[in-house]
Coordinates of C-alpha atoms in Angstrom, one line a residue:
Chain E
M1 CA 0.0 0.0 0.0
L2 CA 1.1 3.5 -0.4
R3 CA 2.7 4.3 2.9
G4 CA 4.0 7.8 3.7
S5 CA 2.1 9.1 0.7
Q6 CA 0.1 11.5 2.8
Q7 CA 2.9 14.0 3.3
T8 CA 3.7 14.3 -0.3
I9 CA 0.2 15.2 -1.4
L10 CA 0.3 19.0 -1.4
L11 CA -2.9 20.8 -0.9
T12 CA -3.4 24.5 -1.2
A13 CA -5.6 26.5 1.1
G14 CA -9.3 26.9 0.5
Q15 CA -10.0 23.3 -0.1
P16 CA -12.4 21.0 1.6
C17 CA -11.2 20.2 5.0
I18 CA -9.1 17.1 5.1
N19 CA -8.4 15.8 8.5
S20 CA -5.7 13.3 9.2
I21 CA -3.4 14.7 6.5
S22 CA -1.5 16.6 9.3
A23 CA 1.7 15.0 10.5
V24 CA 1.2 12.1 12.9
P25 CA 4.2 11.1 15.0
F26 CA 4.1 7.4 14.1
V27 CA 6.6 5.1 12.4
R28 CA 5.6 4.6 8.9
G29 CA 8.3 2.1 7.9
Y30 CA 6.0 -0.9 8.2
S31 CA 2.5 -1.9 7.5
V32 CA 0.4 -3.2 10.3
L33 CA -2.1 -5.1 8.1
P34 CA -0.4 -7.8 6.0
P35 CA -1.0 -7.3 2.3
T36 CA -3.3 -9.9 1.0
N37 CA -5.0 -10.9 -2.2
D38 CA -7.6 -13.1 -0.6
E39 CA -11.0 -11.4 -0.6
E40 CA -12.3 -13.1 2.5
E41 CA -9.2 -12.4 4.6
K42 CA -9.2 -8.8 3.4
S43 CA -12.8 -8.2 4.3
M44 CA -12.3 -9.9 7.7
L45 CA -9.3 -7.6 8.4
H46 CA -11.2 -4.6 7.2
R47 CA -14.1 -5.4 9.4
M48 CA -11.8 -5.8 12.4
M49 CA -10.2 -2.5 11.8
R50 CA -13.6 -0.8 11.3
V51 CA -14.9 -2.1 14.6
D52 CA -11.7 -1.2 16.5
H53 CA -11.8 2.3 14.9
A54 CA -15.4 2.8 16.0
G55 CA -14.5 1.6 19.5
E56 CA -11.6 4.0 19.9
Y57 CA -13.7 6.8 18.5
G58 CA -16.5 6.0 21.0
A59 CA -14.0 5.8 23.9
N60 CA -12.6 9.2 22.9
R61 CA -16.1 10.7 23.0
I62 CA -16.8 9.1 26.4
Y63 CA -13.7 10.7 27.9
A64 CA -14.7 14.0 26.2
G65 CA -18.1 13.8 27.9
Q66 CA -16.5 13.1 31.2
M67 CA -14.1 16.0 30.8
A68 CA -17.0 18.3 29.9
V69 CA -18.6 17.6 33.3
L70 CA -15.6 17.0 35.5
G71 CA -13.2 19.3 33.7
C72 CA -13.0 21.8 36.5
T73 CA -12.5 19.3 39.3
Q74 CA -9.6 17.4 40.8
T75 CA -10.1 14.4 38.5
R76 CA -9.2 16.5 35.5
P77 CA -5.6 15.4 35.2
L78 CA -6.5 11.8 35.6
I79 CA -9.2 11.9 32.9
Q80 CA -6.9 14.0 30.7
E81 CA -4.2 11.4 30.9
M82 CA -6.5 8.5 29.9
W83 CA -8.0 10.6 27.2
D84 CA -4.6 11.3 25.7
Q85 CA -3.8 7.7 25.4
E86 CA -7.2 7.0 23.7
K87 CA -6.4 9.8 21.3
K88 CA -3.1 8.1 20.4
H89 CA -5.0 4.9 19.7
L90 CA -7.6 6.7 17.6
S91 CA -4.9 8.4 15.5
K92 CA -3.2 5.0 14.9
F93 CA -6.4 3.5 13.7
N94 CA -7.1 6.6 11.5
E95 CA -3.7 6.0 9.9
I96 CA -4.5 2.3 9.3
L97 CA -7.9 3.1 7.8
G98 CA -6.3 5.6 5.5
D99 CA -3.4 3.5 4.4
N100 CA -5.5 0.4 3.7
R101 CA -8.5 2.1 2.2
V102 CA -10.8 0.7 4.9
R103 CA -14.2 2.3 5.0
P104 CA -15.1 3.8 8.4
T105 CA -18.4 2.7 9.9
L106 CA -21.5 4.5 8.9
L107 CA -22.7 4.6 12.5
L108 CA -20.0 7.1 13.6
P109 CA -22.4 10.0 14.3
L110 CA -24.3 7.6 16.6
W111 CA -21.2 6.6 18.5
N112 CA -20.3 10.2 18.8
I113 CA -23.5 11.2 20.5
A114 CA -23.9 8.0 22.5
G115 CA -20.3 8.1 23.8
F116 CA -20.5 11.7 24.8
A117 CA -23.9 11.2 26.5
L118 CA -22.5 8.2 28.4
G119 CA -19.4 10.0 29.5
A120 CA -21.3 13.1 30.6
G121 CA -24.1 11.1 32.2
S122 CA -21.8 8.9 34.3
A123 CA -19.7 11.9 35.3
L124 CA -22.8 13.6 36.6
L125 CA -22.8 10.9 39.3
G126 CA -19.5 12.4 40.4
K127 CA -15.9 11.1 40.1
E128 CA -16.9 7.6 41.2
G129 CA -19.5 7.4 38.5
A130 CA -17.0 8.4 35.9
M131 CA -14.6 5.9 37.2
A132 CA -17.2 3.2 37.2
C133 CA -18.1 4.0 33.6
T134 CA -14.4 3.8 32.7
V135 CA -14.1 0.4 34.4
A136 CA -17.1 -1.0 32.6
V137 CA -16.1 0.3 29.2
E138 CA -12.5 -0.6 29.4
E139 CA -13.3 -4.1 30.5
S140 CA -15.6 -4.5 27.5
I141 CA -13.0 -3.2 25.1
S142 CA -10.3 -5.4 26.6
E143 CA -12.5 -8.4 26.1
H144 CA -13.1 -7.5 22.5
Y145 CA -9.4 -7.0 21.8
N146 CA -8.7 -10.4 23.5
S147 CA -11.2 -12.1 21.2
Q148 CA -9.6 -10.5 18.2
I149 CA -6.2 -11.7 19.4
R150 CA -7.6 -15.2 19.8
T151 CA -9.0 -15.1 16.3
L152 CA -5.8 -13.9 14.7
M153 CA -3.7 -16.4 16.7
E154 CA -5.9 -19.2 15.5
K155 CA -5.5 -18.2 11.9
D156 CA -1.9 -17.4 11.5
P157 CA 0.3 -15.8 14.3
E158 CA 3.3 -15.4 12.0
K159 CA 1.5 -13.5 9.3
Y160 CA -0.3 -11.1 11.7
T161 CA 2.7 -10.4 14.0
E162 CA 2.6 -6.6 13.7
L163 CA -1.2 -6.5 13.9
L164 CA -1.1 -8.7 17.0
Q165 CA 1.6 -6.7 18.6
M166 CA -0.4 -3.5 18.1
I167 CA -3.7 -5.0 19.5
K168 CA -1.9 -6.5 22.5
E169 CA -0.3 -3.1 23.2
F170 CA -3.7 -1.4 23.0
R171 CA -5.3 -4.0 25.1
D172 CA -2.7 -3.6 27.8
D173 CA -3.4 0.2 27.8
E174 CA -7.1 -0.4 28.2
M175 CA -6.4 -2.8 31.1
E176 CA -4.3 -0.1 32.7
H177 CA -7.2 2.3 32.4
H178 CA -9.5 -0.3 33.9
D179 CA -7.2 -0.8 36.9
T180 CA -6.8 3.0 37.3
G181 CA -10.5 3.3 37.5
L182 CA -10.7 0.6 40.2
E183 CA -8.0 2.3 42.2
H184 CA -10.0 5.6 42.2
D185 CA -13.0 4.3 43.9
A186 CA -15.1 3.1 41.0
E187 CA -16.8 0.5 43.1
S188 CA -18.0 2.9 45.7
V189 CA -20.6 4.4 43.5
P190 CA -24.2 3.5 44.4
G191 CA -25.6 0.8 42.0
Y192 CA -22.1 0.0 40.7
Q193 CA -23.1 -3.6 39.7
L194 CA -26.2 -2.4 37.9
M195 CA -24.5 0.4 36.1
K196 CA -21.6 -1.8 35.1
A197 CA -24.0 -4.4 33.7
I198 CA -26.0 -1.9 31.7
I199 CA -22.9 -0.2 30.3
Q200 CA -21.3 -3.5 29.3
T201 CA -24.5 -4.7 27.6
G202 CA -24.5 -1.5 25.7
C203 CA -20.9 -1.9 24.6
K204 CA -21.6 -5.5 23.5
A205 CA -24.5 -4.3 21.4
A206 CA -22.4 -1.6 19.9
I207 CA -19.7 -4.0 18.9
Y208 CA -22.3 -6.4 17.5
V209 CA -23.9 -3.7 15.4
S210 CA -20.6 -2.3 14.2
E211 CA -19.3 -5.7 13.1
R212 CA -22.4 -6.1 10.9
D213 CA -22.2 -2.7 9.4
V214 CA -22.3 -3.7 5.8
C215 CA -22.5 -1.1 3.1
V216 CA -23.5 -3.1 0.0
C217 CA -22.5 -0.7 -2.7
T218 CA -19.0 0.1 -1.3
D219 CA -17.7 -3.4 -0.6
H220 CA -15.5 -3.5 -3.7
L221 CA -15.3 -5.9 -6.5
E222 CA -11.6 -6.2 -6.2
H223 CA -11.5 -9.5 -8.1
K224 CA -12.9 -7.9 -11.2
R225 CA -9.7 -5.9 -11.6
A226 CA -7.6 -9.0 -11.3
V227 CA -9.3 -10.4 -14.4
F228 CA -8.0 -7.6 -16.5
A229 CA -4.5 -8.0 -15.1
F230 CA -4.0 -11.4 -16.7
Chain Y
M1 CA -13.3 -46.0 -34.7
Y2 CA -15.5 -44.7 -37.5
F3 CA -18.3 -44.5 -35.0
F4 CA -16.1 -42.2 -33.0
Y5 CA -15.4 -40.0 -36.0
S6 CA -19.1 -39.8 -36.9
L7 CA -20.0 -39.1 -33.4
C8 CA -17.7 -36.1 -33.2
I9 CA -19.0 -34.8 -36.5
C10 CA -22.5 -35.3 -35.3
N11 CA -21.7 -33.1 -32.3
H12 CA -21.0 -30.3 -34.6
I13 CA -23.7 -30.8 -37.1
G14 CA -26.1 -30.9 -34.2
C15 CA -25.1 -27.4 -33.1
M16 CA -26.8 -24.3 -34.4
R17 CA -25.4 -22.5 -37.4
S18 CA -22.1 -24.2 -37.3
P19 CA -20.2 -23.3 -40.4
L20 CA -19.0 -26.1 -42.6
W21 CA -15.3 -25.3 -42.3
L22 CA -15.6 -25.8 -38.5
D23 CA -17.0 -29.3 -39.2
M24 CA -14.1 -29.9 -41.6
A25 CA -11.7 -28.9 -38.9
A26 CA -13.4 -31.2 -36.4
L27 CA -13.2 -34.0 -39.0
V28 CA -9.5 -33.5 -39.5
R29 CA -8.9 -33.4 -35.8
A30 CA -11.0 -36.5 -35.3
L31 CA -8.9 -38.2 -38.0
R32 CA -5.7 -37.3 -36.2
A33 CA -7.1 -38.4 -32.9
G34 CA -8.2 -41.6 -34.6
R35 CA -4.7 -42.3 -35.8
A36 CA -3.3 -41.5 -32.4
L37 CA -5.8 -43.8 -30.7
R38 CA -5.1 -46.6 -33.1
G39 CA -1.4 -46.1 -32.5
L40 CA -2.0 -46.3 -28.7
G41 CA -3.7 -49.6 -29.4
S42 CA -5.7 -49.1 -26.2
V43 CA -9.1 -50.7 -26.6
A44 CA -10.2 -49.3 -23.2
V45 CA -9.7 -45.7 -24.3
Q46 CA -11.6 -46.3 -27.5
G47 CA -14.3 -48.1 -25.6
T48 CA -14.7 -45.2 -23.1
V49 CA -14.4 -42.4 -25.6
S50 CA -17.8 -42.6 -27.3
P51 CA -20.0 -43.0 -24.2
Q52 CA -18.1 -40.3 -22.4
C53 CA -18.6 -38.1 -25.4
R54 CA -22.3 -38.5 -25.1
N55 CA -22.9 -36.9 -21.8
A56 CA -23.6 -33.3 -21.0
R57 CA -20.0 -32.3 -20.6
R58 CA -18.9 -34.2 -23.6
G59 CA -17.0 -31.3 -25.1
F60 CA -14.8 -31.1 -22.1
H61 CA -14.0 -34.9 -22.0
C62 CA -13.6 -35.0 -25.8
A63 CA -11.2 -32.2 -25.7
T64 CA -9.2 -33.6 -22.8
L65 CA -9.0 -37.1 -24.4
L66 CA -8.1 -35.7 -27.8
R67 CA -5.4 -33.6 -26.1
L68 CA -4.0 -36.6 -24.3
A69 CA -3.9 -38.5 -27.5
D70 CA -2.4 -35.6 -29.4
D71 CA 0.2 -34.9 -26.7
S72 CA 1.3 -38.5 -26.4
K73 CA 1.4 -39.3 -30.1
S74 CA 2.0 -36.3 -32.2
G75 CA 4.2 -34.3 -29.9
T76 CA 3.7 -31.3 -32.2
S77 CA 2.9 -27.9 -31.0
V78 CA -0.9 -28.3 -31.1
P79 CA -2.4 -25.5 -29.1
P80 CA -4.2 -27.2 -26.2
P81 CA -7.9 -26.7 -26.1
S82 CA -9.3 -24.2 -23.8
F83 CA -11.0 -25.8 -20.9
H84 CA -12.5 -24.8 -17.6
E85 CA -10.7 -24.7 -14.4
V86 CA -11.8 -27.9 -12.9
P87 CA -13.3 -27.6 -9.4
T88 CA -15.1 -24.3 -9.0
A89 CA -18.7 -25.0 -8.6
G90 CA -19.8 -21.6 -9.7
E91 CA -18.2 -22.0 -13.1
S92 CA -19.2 -25.6 -13.7
S93 CA -22.9 -24.8 -13.5
S94 CA -22.5 -22.5 -16.5
S95 CA -19.9 -24.5 -18.2
S96 CA -22.1 -27.2 -19.7
E97 CA -23.5 -24.9 -22.3
P98 CA -20.2 -23.4 -23.6
S99 CA -18.5 -26.7 -23.7
E100 CA -20.9 -27.5 -26.6
D101 CA -19.3 -25.0 -28.9
G102 CA -16.3 -23.4 -27.2
Q103 CA -14.3 -26.5 -26.5
P104 CA -14.2 -28.5 -29.7
N105 CA -13.4 -25.5 -31.8
T106 CA -11.0 -23.3 -29.8
S107 CA -8.2 -25.9 -29.7
Y108 CA -8.0 -25.7 -33.5
Q109 CA -8.9 -22.1 -34.1
D110 CA -7.1 -20.6 -31.2
Q111 CA -3.9 -20.3 -33.1
S112 CA -3.1 -16.9 -31.9
G113 CA -4.2 -17.4 -28.4
E114 CA -2.8 -19.4 -25.6
H115 CA 0.0 -21.7 -26.7
G116 CA 1.9 -24.0 -24.4
E117 CA 1.1 -24.6 -20.8
D118 CA -1.3 -21.7 -20.2
Y119 CA -4.9 -22.8 -20.1
E120 CA -7.5 -20.2 -20.4
T121 CA -10.2 -20.1 -17.7
E122 CA -13.8 -19.6 -18.6
E123 CA -13.7 -16.1 -17.2
Q124 CA -10.7 -15.1 -19.3
L125 CA -12.4 -16.5 -22.4
Q126 CA -15.5 -14.5 -21.6
V127 CA -13.4 -11.4 -21.1
R128 CA -11.8 -11.9 -24.5
I129 CA -15.1 -12.4 -26.2
L130 CA -16.6 -9.3 -24.6
T131 CA -13.5 -7.2 -25.4
S132 CA -13.7 -8.1 -29.1
A133 CA -17.5 -7.6 -29.0
L134 CA -16.9 -3.9 -28.1
E135 CA -15.8 -3.2 -31.7
F136 CA -19.2 -4.2 -32.9
V137 CA -21.2 -2.0 -30.5
P138 CA -21.4 1.0 -32.7
E139 CA -22.9 -1.2 -35.4
H140 CA -25.2 -3.5 -33.3
G141 CA -25.6 -1.5 -30.1
W142 CA -25.2 -3.1 -26.7
T143 CA -26.9 -6.3 -27.6
V144 CA -26.3 -10.0 -27.9
E145 CA -25.6 -9.6 -31.6
A146 CA -22.5 -7.6 -30.8
I147 CA -21.3 -10.3 -28.5
A148 CA -22.0 -12.9 -31.3
A149 CA -20.1 -10.8 -33.8
G150 CA -17.2 -10.5 -31.3
A151 CA -17.2 -14.3 -30.7
E152 CA -17.0 -14.9 -34.5
T153 CA -14.0 -12.7 -34.9
L154 CA -12.3 -14.9 -32.3
G155 CA -13.2 -17.9 -34.4
L156 CA -15.9 -19.1 -32.1
S157 CA -19.4 -20.0 -33.0
S158 CA -21.9 -17.2 -32.4
A159 CA -23.8 -19.6 -30.2
S160 CA -21.2 -19.0 -27.6
T161 CA -23.3 -16.1 -26.5
G162 CA -25.1 -18.7 -24.5
M163 CA -22.2 -18.4 -22.1
F164 CA -23.5 -15.0 -21.1
N165 CA -26.6 -15.4 -18.9
N166 CA -27.1 -11.7 -18.7
G167 CA -26.6 -11.0 -22.4
A168 CA -26.1 -7.3 -23.1
G169 CA -25.8 -6.6 -19.4
D170 CA -22.6 -8.6 -19.3
L171 CA -21.2 -6.6 -22.2
V172 CA -22.0 -3.3 -20.6
L173 CA -20.7 -4.3 -17.2
H174 CA -17.5 -5.6 -18.8
F175 CA -17.0 -2.3 -20.5
V176 CA -17.6 -0.4 -17.3
A177 CA -15.2 -2.6 -15.4
Q178 CA -12.6 -2.2 -18.1
C179 CA -12.8 1.5 -18.1
N180 CA -12.6 1.7 -14.3
A181 CA -9.5 -0.6 -14.3
Q182 CA -7.9 1.7 -16.9
L183 CA -8.7 4.7 -14.9
A184 CA -7.3 3.2 -11.7
D185 CA -4.1 2.3 -13.5
T186 CA -3.6 5.7 -14.9
L187 CA -4.3 7.4 -11.6
A188 CA -1.9 5.0 -9.9
E189 CA 0.8 5.9 -12.4
Q190 CA 0.3 9.6 -12.0
H191 CA 0.4 9.1 -8.2
N192 CA 3.7 7.3 -8.5
L193 CA 5.1 10.0 -10.6
V194 CA 4.1 12.6 -8.0
Q195 CA 5.7 10.5 -5.3
L196 CA 8.9 10.2 -7.2
G197 CA 8.9 13.9 -7.6
Q198 CA 8.7 13.7 -11.4
A199 CA 5.4 15.4 -11.7
E200 CA 3.6 18.3 -10.0
S201 CA 0.8 17.3 -7.7
K202 CA -2.6 18.8 -8.5
E203 CA -4.9 20.8 -6.5
M204 CA -7.9 18.7 -5.3
A205 CA -10.6 20.3 -7.5
E206 CA -8.4 20.1 -10.5
F207 CA -7.5 16.5 -9.8
L208 CA -11.2 15.5 -9.5
R209 CA -12.0 17.4 -12.7
D210 CA -9.3 15.7 -14.6
A211 CA -10.1 12.3 -13.3
V212 CA -13.8 12.5 -14.1
E213 CA -13.0 14.0 -17.5
M214 CA -10.6 11.1 -18.3
R215 CA -13.1 8.6 -17.3
L216 CA -15.9 10.2 -19.3
R217 CA -13.7 10.5 -22.3
M218 CA -13.6 6.7 -22.4
L219 CA -17.2 6.8 -23.4
I220 CA -16.7 8.9 -26.4
P221 CA -16.3 6.1 -29.0
Y222 CA -19.6 4.6 -27.7
I223 CA -21.4 7.9 -27.0
D224 CA -24.1 7.3 -29.6
T225 CA -25.2 4.0 -28.0
W226 CA -24.5 5.0 -24.5
P227 CA -28.0 5.8 -23.5
Q228 CA -28.9 2.3 -24.3
A229 CA -26.1 1.1 -22.1
M230 CA -27.2 3.4 -19.3
S231 CA -30.7 2.0 -19.4
I232 CA -29.3 -1.6 -19.3
L233 CA -27.3 -0.7 -16.2
L234 CA -30.5 0.5 -14.6
L235 CA -32.3 -2.8 -15.0
P236 CA -33.1 -4.2 -11.5
H237 CA -30.9 -7.2 -11.9
N238 CA -27.9 -5.1 -13.0
I239 CA -28.2 -2.4 -10.4
P240 CA -26.1 -4.1 -7.6
D241 CA -23.2 -4.7 -10.0
S242 CA -23.4 -1.2 -11.6
L243 CA -23.6 0.4 -8.2
K244 CA -20.5 -1.5 -7.1
H245 CA -18.6 -0.5 -10.1
L246 CA -19.6 3.1 -9.6
S247 CA -18.6 3.2 -6.0
T248 CA -15.3 1.4 -6.7
M249 CA -14.5 4.1 -9.3
V250 CA -15.5 7.0 -7.0
D251 CA -13.5 5.5 -4.1
D252 CA -10.4 5.1 -6.4
I253 CA -10.7 8.7 -7.5
W254 CA -10.9 10.1 -4.0
Y255 CA -8.1 7.8 -2.8
Y256 CA -5.7 9.1 -5.4
A257 CA -6.9 12.7 -4.8
G258 CA -5.5 12.3 -1.3
D259 CA -8.6 11.7 0.7
R260 CA -7.8 9.8 3.9
S261 CA -10.7 10.8 6.0
T262 CA -12.1 8.4 8.5
D263 CA -15.3 10.1 9.5
M264 CA -18.6 11.1 7.8
N265 CA -16.5 13.0 5.3
W266 CA -15.7 9.7 3.7
Y267 CA -19.4 9.2 2.9
T268 CA -20.3 12.7 2.0
R269 CA -17.4 13.1 -0.4
R270 CA -18.1 9.9 -2.2
A271 CA -21.8 10.8 -2.4
A272 CA -20.9 14.2 -3.8
L273 CA -18.6 12.8 -6.5
T274 CA -21.1 10.2 -7.4
G275 CA -23.7 12.9 -8.0
I276 CA -21.2 14.9 -10.1
Y277 CA -20.3 11.9 -12.2
N278 CA -23.8 10.9 -12.9
T279 CA -25.1 14.3 -13.8
T280 CA -22.1 15.0 -16.0
E281 CA -22.6 11.7 -17.8
L282 CA -26.2 12.6 -18.5
V283 CA -25.1 16.0 -19.9
M284 CA -22.5 14.3 -22.0
V285 CA -24.9 12.0 -23.8
Q286 CA -26.9 14.9 -25.2
D287 CA -24.0 17.2 -25.7
S288 CA -23.4 18.2 -29.3
S289 CA -20.7 20.8 -28.8
P290 CA -17.2 20.2 -30.4
D291 CA -15.2 17.9 -28.2
F292 CA -17.9 18.0 -25.6
E293 CA -16.8 21.5 -24.3
D294 CA -20.2 22.1 -22.7
T295 CA -19.9 18.9 -20.7
W296 CA -16.5 19.9 -19.3
A297 CA -17.8 23.3 -18.5
F298 CA -20.7 21.7 -16.6
L299 CA -18.3 19.5 -14.8
D300 CA -16.2 22.5 -13.8
N301 CA -19.2 24.3 -12.4
R302 CA -20.4 21.3 -10.4
I303 CA -17.0 20.7 -8.8
K304 CA -16.8 24.4 -7.9
D305 CA -20.2 24.1 -6.3
V306 CA -19.1 21.2 -4.2
V307 CA -15.9 23.0 -3.1
N308 CA -18.0 26.1 -2.3
M309 CA -20.4 24.0 -0.3
A310 CA -17.6 22.5 1.7
N311 CA -16.1 25.8 2.5
T312 CA -19.5 27.2 3.4
A313 CA -20.0 24.2 5.7
K314 CA -16.7 24.9 7.4
Q315 CA -17.7 28.6 7.8
V316 CA -21.0 27.7 9.2
Q317 CA -19.4 25.4 11.7
A318 CA -17.0 28.0 12.8
T319 CA -19.7 30.6 13.2
G320 CA -21.9 28.2 15.1
E321 CA -19.1 27.5 17.5
A322 CA -18.5 31.2 18.0
V323 CA -22.2 31.7 18.7
V324 CA -22.3 28.9 21.2
Q325 CA -19.4 30.3 23.1
G326 CA -21.1 33.7 23.1
L327 CA -24.2 32.2 24.5
M328 CA -22.4 30.3 27.2
G329 CA -20.6 33.6 28.2
A330 CA -23.9 35.3 28.3
A331 CA -25.4 32.6 30.5
I332 CA -22.5 32.7 32.9
T333 CA -22.7 36.5 33.1
L334 CA -26.4 36.1 33.9
K335 CA -25.7 33.6 36.6
N336 CA -23.1 35.9 38.1
L337 CA -25.5 38.8 38.1
T338 CA -28.3 36.9 39.8
G339 CA -25.9 35.4 42.3
M340 CA -26.6 31.8 41.3
N341 CA -23.0 31.1 40.5
Q342 CA -21.6 31.3 44.0
R343 CA -20.1 28.2 45.6
R344 CA -21.2 27.8 49.1

C-alpha cells in the first residue's frame, strides 16, 4: 500500500477540510495489516479495523463527555491522561484506515452522540460514577481485543505479527485504564453492579452492530480488476 | 473407430449455425485423434471415448482425451484446447453450455491465443469475447448480436453467446469494469510520478475534474449508443453490479486525490462525487458541442459548487461554535449577576 504518501500530497488552502493529513508522529516504515489478495481475509481484516476504529472513537467521546462535566474538578488530570492515550489509539487507527482504504463505519455519528452522553451522564454521578463507567467500558474493550487476538492467533500468528503486537499493546493500555478506574473508587458508586452491567451490555450491542455494518455498494469488486490483469 | 469420427462430427452438425469449415476442422482433428488412438492400441480408451462423449460435458471430455492423444502421439505444438478450471462450482454450472461450442473449436482455431502450458479459464475467455465484441457495439448496439459478432472474430461460434446469462448486461458491465480498471491504473501511475517527484501534484478540485473527464472520455467512442447502455445498467438485476462499479470508481478517484478521511466526510465526499459523475454523464450523452466542451464546463461548475459548499459548511461550523461560546458567556454572566454562581 502507499505508505507515507500523505505527506507528499500537497494541498493548497481553501479546499475541503481534510483531517488526518497533518503529521502524525508514528513510524511509517512498516504496514500493520499484512498485504493480501484473498478477498475473504481482506474483508475480515477490514471489518476488524472498522470495529476497532469505531470503538476507539467511542472511547474518545466518552472521555470527552466526562471531561466536559468534571473538567473543573480534581479528577481533570486523571481523565486527561487516559483521554490522551485514547487519542493516540484513535490516530493510529485513522492511519491504518487511511493506508489500507478501509471504509469507516456509517454509525460514527451515533457513537459520537452516544459516547458523549454516556461519559457526561456517568460523570454527573461524580468522580466515582465516571470511574465506574471507565471500568465497565475498558473491560468490554479489553474483552473485545482479546477475542480478536484469539481469532488472529488461531488463523496465523506469523502473518499477523505486527497487527497482534499492536492490538496487544492497546489491550494492555485499556487494562491499565481499567485498573486505574478501580483504584480511584469506582466500586463505591451506588448501584455499581447495575451500572456496570448496563454499560457492558450497551458496549456488546455496539460492537455487534458495528461488526455487521455492511454497506452493500461500497464493498468493492476487487477481483474484477484481477481479471484484467492477466 | 469410425463410429467415433461420426459421433464427433454429429456433435458439430447438431449445433446451431455451425459453419461447414468448422465441421471440416473437427473431422481433420478427429482423424488425427483416430490415428493416435489406433497407435496407442488401447481398446479401453476407444471403448470409453464414445459413451463419455455423449454426456452433457462431452465437449470437455472429448477435448481432454483428444489432447491426451495428441500430446502423447504427435508431440507437435498443437495448441491445447481451452477448458475450464476444474473444481469451481460456480463456473461448472454455467460451463455445460459453452462446452458445446467453445471447446471442440478453440483448440484448433485458437492459433493466436494461448499456446503451451497456459490454459484459459472460462472467465478469461469471456473477457476476450466481450472485449472483441466492443468493436461491434457502434454497429449492433449493446446487444447479444454484438457479442455474437465478437465471438465470431475470435473464431468461435456465435452460439457461444449462450455463455453470457445476462446478455447485453454482461457486455456493458464488462466495458464499465474495463474503463474503471484503466482509470485506476492511470491514476496510480500519476500518483507514483508525483511521489517520485517527477510530476507536480494537482490541487484537489483540478484533480477531481481531470479524473472525471478522463473517465468520461472513455465513453466517447460509444457515446451514440451510451443511453442504451445506461438503461441496461438501470435494470433491476444489473443495479447491484453497476452500483458496485460506480462506488469502486469513486473510491479510487478520491483515494488518489488524497482523501484519507475516517469520519462522515468519507461518505459525503463519495456521495458528492457520485452525483457529479452521474449528472455529467447525463449531460454528455446529449451534448453536441465540439469535443464536448459544454460537458467539461458543466463538470467544472459542479466541482466548484461542491468545493464552495464544503467551504461554506466549514464557515457555518466556525460561526456556530462562536455563537455557542457567546451564549455560554452570556449565560455565565447572567448567573453571576443573579448570584446563582456562588459556591457555598
